[in-house]
Short mmCIF file of C-alpha atoms in Angstrom, two decimals:
data_model
loop_
_atom_site.label_atom_id
_atom_site.label_comp_id
_atom_site.label_asym_id
_atom_site.label_seq_id
_atom_site.Cartn_x
_atom_site.Cartn_y
_atom_site.Cartn_z
CA UNK A 1 151.98 -20.47 3.00
CA UNK A 2 149.27 -23.12 2.75
CA UNK A 3 149.53 -23.95 6.44
CA UNK A 4 149.20 -20.27 7.29
CA UNK A 5 146.02 -20.00 5.18
CA UNK A 6 144.48 -23.03 6.88
CA UNK A 7 145.27 -21.66 10.30
CA UNK A 8 143.84 -18.28 9.36
CA UNK A 9 140.62 -19.92 8.16
CA UNK A 10 140.30 -21.85 11.41
CA UNK A 11 140.82 -18.69 13.47
CA UNK A 12 138.19 -16.91 11.41
CA UNK A 13 135.64 -19.63 12.12
CA UNK A 14 136.62 -19.66 15.78
CA UNK A 15 136.08 -15.96 15.93
CA UNK A 16 132.64 -16.33 14.41
CA UNK A 17 131.83 -18.94 17.01
CA UNK A 18 132.75 -16.57 19.80
CA UNK A 19 130.62 -13.77 18.36
CA UNK A 20 127.47 -15.67 17.34
CA UNK A 21 127.57 -18.82 19.48
CA UNK A 22 127.65 -20.95 16.32
CA UNK A 23 130.40 -22.89 14.59
CA UNK A 24 130.64 -23.24 10.83
CA UNK A 25 132.79 -25.73 8.95
CA UNK A 26 133.18 -24.72 5.31
CA UNK A 27 130.96 -21.66 5.83
CA UNK A 28 131.48 -18.22 7.37
CA UNK A 29 127.77 -17.82 8.11
CA UNK A 30 126.70 -20.72 10.38
CA UNK A 31 122.92 -21.04 10.74
CA UNK A 32 123.00 -23.53 13.63
CA UNK A 33 125.22 -24.20 16.62
CA UNK A 34 127.17 -26.50 14.29
CA UNK A 35 126.82 -25.93 10.55
CA UNK A 36 128.55 -28.14 7.98
CA UNK A 37 128.58 -26.59 4.54
CA UNK A 38 127.47 -28.70 1.59
CA UNK A 39 131.03 -28.72 0.32
CA UNK A 40 132.16 -30.50 3.49
CA UNK A 41 129.78 -33.45 3.25
CA UNK A 42 128.22 -35.42 6.08
CA UNK A 43 129.35 -36.36 9.57
CA UNK A 44 131.33 -39.53 10.28
CA UNK A 45 131.54 -41.16 13.73
CA UNK A 46 133.88 -44.13 13.67
CA UNK A 47 132.71 -45.43 17.04
CA UNK A 48 129.39 -46.20 15.33
CA UNK A 49 130.76 -47.91 12.21
CA UNK A 50 130.69 -51.63 11.39
CA UNK A 51 134.24 -52.21 12.64
CA UNK A 52 133.77 -50.60 16.06
CA UNK A 53 130.12 -51.18 16.96
CA UNK A 54 128.48 -54.60 17.16
CA UNK A 55 125.05 -53.04 16.61
CA UNK A 56 126.08 -51.87 13.14
CA UNK A 57 125.40 -54.82 10.84
CA UNK A 58 127.49 -53.50 7.95
CA UNK A 59 129.58 -56.67 7.94
CA UNK A 60 126.43 -58.69 7.24
CA UNK A 61 124.80 -56.14 4.95
CA UNK A 62 127.44 -53.96 3.26
CA UNK A 63 126.05 -50.53 2.45
CA UNK A 64 123.07 -50.98 4.76
CA UNK A 65 121.83 -48.20 7.03
CA UNK A 66 120.79 -48.39 10.70
CA UNK A 67 118.72 -46.06 12.90
CA UNK A 68 120.60 -43.64 15.16
CA UNK A 69 119.16 -42.69 18.57
CA UNK A 70 119.96 -40.19 21.33
CA UNK A 71 119.87 -41.36 24.95
CA UNK A 72 118.68 -39.32 27.94
CA UNK A 73 122.09 -37.60 28.10
CA UNK A 74 122.04 -36.70 24.42
CA UNK A 75 124.67 -39.30 23.53
CA UNK A 76 124.25 -40.78 20.04
CA UNK A 77 123.87 -44.54 19.97
CA UNK A 78 122.73 -47.44 17.80
CA UNK A 79 121.20 -49.20 20.83
CA UNK A 80 117.40 -49.23 20.76
CA UNK A 81 116.03 -48.40 24.20
CA UNK A 82 112.48 -49.66 24.70
CA UNK A 83 109.90 -49.76 27.48
CA UNK A 84 109.48 -53.50 26.99
CA UNK A 85 111.26 -55.87 24.65
CA UNK A 86 111.13 -59.64 25.19
CA UNK A 87 113.80 -60.01 22.46
CA UNK A 88 113.30 -63.74 21.89
CA UNK A 89 112.52 -64.67 25.49
CA UNK A 90 109.08 -65.74 26.73
CA UNK A 91 107.34 -62.51 27.76
CA UNK A 92 104.23 -64.16 29.23
CA UNK A 93 104.47 -67.45 31.09
CA UNK A 94 101.15 -69.28 31.50
CA UNK A 95 102.32 -70.62 34.86
CA UNK A 96 102.63 -67.10 36.29
CA UNK A 97 99.38 -65.48 35.16
CA UNK A 98 96.14 -65.96 37.10
CA UNK A 99 94.00 -66.22 33.94
CA UNK A 100 96.07 -68.79 32.10
CA UNK A 101 92.92 -70.34 30.63
CA UNK A 102 89.37 -69.41 29.62
CA UNK A 103 86.44 -71.78 29.81
CA UNK A 104 83.23 -71.15 27.88
CA UNK A 105 80.40 -73.34 29.07
CA UNK A 106 77.58 -74.84 27.05
CA UNK A 107 74.52 -72.59 27.10
CA UNK A 108 76.36 -69.44 28.15
CA UNK A 109 73.94 -66.50 27.75
CA UNK A 110 75.95 -64.37 25.31
CA UNK A 111 78.29 -67.08 24.04
CA UNK A 112 81.52 -65.40 25.05
CA UNK A 113 83.92 -64.97 27.94
CA UNK A 114 86.96 -62.70 28.42
CA UNK A 115 89.76 -62.11 30.90
CA UNK A 116 92.79 -59.87 31.41
CA UNK A 117 96.02 -61.85 31.14
CA UNK A 118 98.70 -59.13 31.24
CA UNK A 119 98.85 -55.55 32.60
CA UNK A 120 101.42 -52.84 31.90
CA UNK A 121 101.65 -49.36 33.46
CA UNK A 122 103.53 -46.43 31.92
CA UNK A 123 104.05 -42.82 33.03
CA UNK A 124 104.94 -40.09 30.51
CA UNK A 125 105.66 -36.40 31.15
CA UNK A 126 104.75 -35.26 27.63
CA UNK A 127 102.34 -36.10 24.84
CA UNK A 128 103.72 -39.22 23.15
CA UNK A 129 102.96 -42.01 20.70
CA UNK A 130 103.29 -45.54 22.07
CA UNK A 131 104.11 -48.39 19.70
CA UNK A 132 102.83 -51.77 20.90
CA UNK A 133 103.61 -55.13 19.33
CA UNK A 134 102.60 -58.47 20.80
CA UNK A 135 102.30 -62.12 19.88
CA UNK A 136 100.28 -64.47 22.10
CA UNK A 137 100.13 -68.26 21.77
CA UNK A 138 97.18 -70.45 22.71
CA UNK A 139 95.61 -73.89 22.32
CA UNK A 140 91.92 -74.66 21.77
CA UNK A 141 90.01 -77.64 23.22
CA UNK A 142 86.42 -78.50 23.99
CA UNK A 143 86.91 -79.13 27.70
CA UNK A 144 89.75 -79.16 30.19
CA UNK A 145 88.95 -82.81 31.06
CA UNK A 146 91.86 -84.71 29.52
CA UNK A 147 92.04 -81.79 27.05
CA UNK A 148 89.19 -83.14 24.97
CA UNK A 149 89.43 -82.07 21.34
CA UNK A 150 86.70 -80.23 19.45
CA UNK A 151 84.93 -82.35 16.83
CA UNK A 152 81.46 -80.84 16.64
CA UNK A 153 82.13 -78.60 13.62
CA UNK A 154 81.16 -75.45 15.52
CA UNK A 155 83.33 -72.39 15.00
CA UNK A 156 85.14 -70.75 17.91
CA UNK A 157 86.75 -67.32 17.76
CA UNK A 158 89.73 -66.44 19.93
CA UNK A 159 90.38 -62.68 20.05
CA UNK A 160 93.14 -60.75 21.80
CA UNK A 161 93.43 -56.99 22.30
CA UNK A 162 94.26 -54.38 24.92
CA UNK A 163 92.42 -51.47 26.47
CA UNK A 164 93.79 -48.12 27.61
CA UNK A 165 93.00 -46.90 31.13
CA UNK A 166 90.13 -49.38 31.52
CA UNK A 167 88.30 -47.89 28.55
CA UNK A 168 86.04 -49.86 26.22
CA UNK A 169 87.92 -49.26 22.97
CA UNK A 170 89.84 -52.30 21.75
CA UNK A 171 93.38 -51.65 20.51
CA UNK A 172 95.51 -54.13 18.61
CA UNK A 173 92.71 -56.62 18.09
CA UNK A 174 93.65 -59.92 16.45
CA UNK A 175 91.45 -63.00 16.02
CA UNK A 176 91.70 -66.63 14.97
CA UNK A 177 88.84 -68.95 14.15
CA UNK A 178 89.03 -72.62 15.10
CA UNK A 179 86.75 -75.49 14.07
CA UNK A 180 87.11 -79.23 13.69
CA UNK A 181 84.71 -81.95 12.65
CA UNK A 182 85.21 -85.71 12.46
CA UNK A 183 82.36 -87.31 10.52
CA UNK A 184 83.96 -90.76 10.69
CA UNK A 185 83.87 -90.95 14.44
CA UNK A 186 80.58 -89.50 15.74
CA UNK A 187 79.75 -88.75 19.37
CA UNK A 188 79.96 -89.88 22.07
CA UNK A 189 83.75 -89.68 22.28
CA UNK A 190 85.85 -91.67 24.70
CA UNK A 191 88.68 -90.19 26.76
CA UNK A 192 91.19 -92.07 24.61
CA UNK A 193 89.63 -91.01 21.32
CA UNK A 194 91.98 -88.22 20.26
CA UNK A 195 91.30 -88.09 16.54
CA UNK A 196 91.28 -84.43 15.55
CA UNK A 197 93.43 -81.36 15.10
CA UNK A 198 95.10 -79.26 17.75
CA UNK A 199 98.33 -77.36 18.29
CA UNK A 200 99.63 -73.89 19.02
CA UNK A 201 97.95 -70.89 17.40
CA UNK A 202 99.08 -67.27 17.58
CA UNK A 203 97.49 -63.83 17.60
CA UNK A 204 99.81 -60.97 16.64
CA UNK A 205 99.31 -57.24 16.27
CA UNK A 206 101.10 -53.89 15.91
CA UNK A 207 99.42 -50.62 16.93
CA UNK A 208 100.21 -47.00 17.77
CA UNK A 209 98.42 -45.23 20.63
CA UNK A 210 98.41 -41.53 21.52
CA UNK A 211 99.22 -40.85 25.19
CA UNK A 212 98.67 -37.65 27.15
CA UNK A 213 100.98 -36.66 30.05
CA UNK A 214 100.32 -38.83 33.09
CA UNK A 215 100.09 -42.50 34.11
CA UNK A 216 98.39 -45.00 31.81
CA UNK A 217 97.41 -48.64 32.18
CA UNK A 218 97.29 -51.16 29.35
CA UNK A 219 95.18 -54.25 30.02
CA UNK A 220 95.84 -57.09 27.58
CA UNK A 221 92.73 -59.25 27.21
CA UNK A 222 91.61 -62.48 25.56
CA UNK A 223 88.06 -63.30 24.52
CA UNK A 224 86.60 -66.67 23.51
CA UNK A 225 83.26 -66.84 21.72
CA UNK A 226 81.14 -69.33 19.79
CA UNK A 227 77.85 -69.39 17.93
CA UNK A 228 74.62 -69.54 19.94
CA UNK A 229 73.60 -71.65 21.71
CA UNK A 230 77.17 -71.48 22.99
CA UNK A 231 79.38 -74.53 22.72
CA UNK A 232 81.84 -75.70 25.35
CA UNK A 233 85.32 -74.31 24.68
CA UNK A 234 88.52 -74.41 26.68
CA UNK A 235 91.46 -72.19 25.68
CA UNK A 236 94.91 -72.31 27.25
CA UNK A 237 96.81 -69.04 26.94
CA UNK A 238 100.54 -68.34 26.65
CA UNK A 239 101.54 -71.99 26.23
CA UNK A 240 104.47 -71.27 23.87
CA UNK A 241 106.95 -68.41 23.43
CA UNK A 242 105.13 -65.07 23.61
CA UNK A 243 106.55 -61.64 22.79
CA UNK A 244 105.85 -58.06 23.85
CA UNK A 245 107.52 -54.92 22.45
CA UNK A 246 106.76 -51.32 23.47
CA UNK A 247 108.48 -48.11 22.44
CA UNK A 248 107.77 -44.39 22.91
CA UNK A 249 108.02 -41.72 20.22
#
């Protein structure tokens, strides 16, 4: 008798599906193409659980939750598809970019110099929000001759940002200030006199940009500036592991 009741219930729901184009589980009045009544609970897909999907970190974090995505075919997945994701690799190699360094000369009129070090083009067919994350490494010296260190006590600012479609607005701007002074070893400095501080520095940023339908160009730029009168500065870009991440919403 119980089996007959279950079968009858299933046939009733199937009949509703044929008449309204919707399927209800636990309800005789489905409001969507597939409607699960509150008495039924949620949906479980075992191919996405911690035992069957390596992208589900439940074994490392029991009870944790993970974002679910739909691919271009509408298939549900835990895999994050991005426009660009360096994922631990070096996204920008200083040996492959034409502006791997910036040199600010003494007496420069406005005390700053900039250059584009990375360009990315994207085409979208709808209005979208673009998430952009980047981390750029660099080193700061006074001159490129034997990589002479700065010791004059003057501040230098190294800024990174990107522009959209060659516009003037700066997105994702990040800056670091560098100065070094050695009062125990005054000028002039010899080529072997390397007392001072140097090393890799990083600029990092996360931003969200609104895009209209069409093709867009992102120009990633670096700017080096000092107080006036400008002081000689040499900056090497992308000398360590650099990362770029872009995703559309």
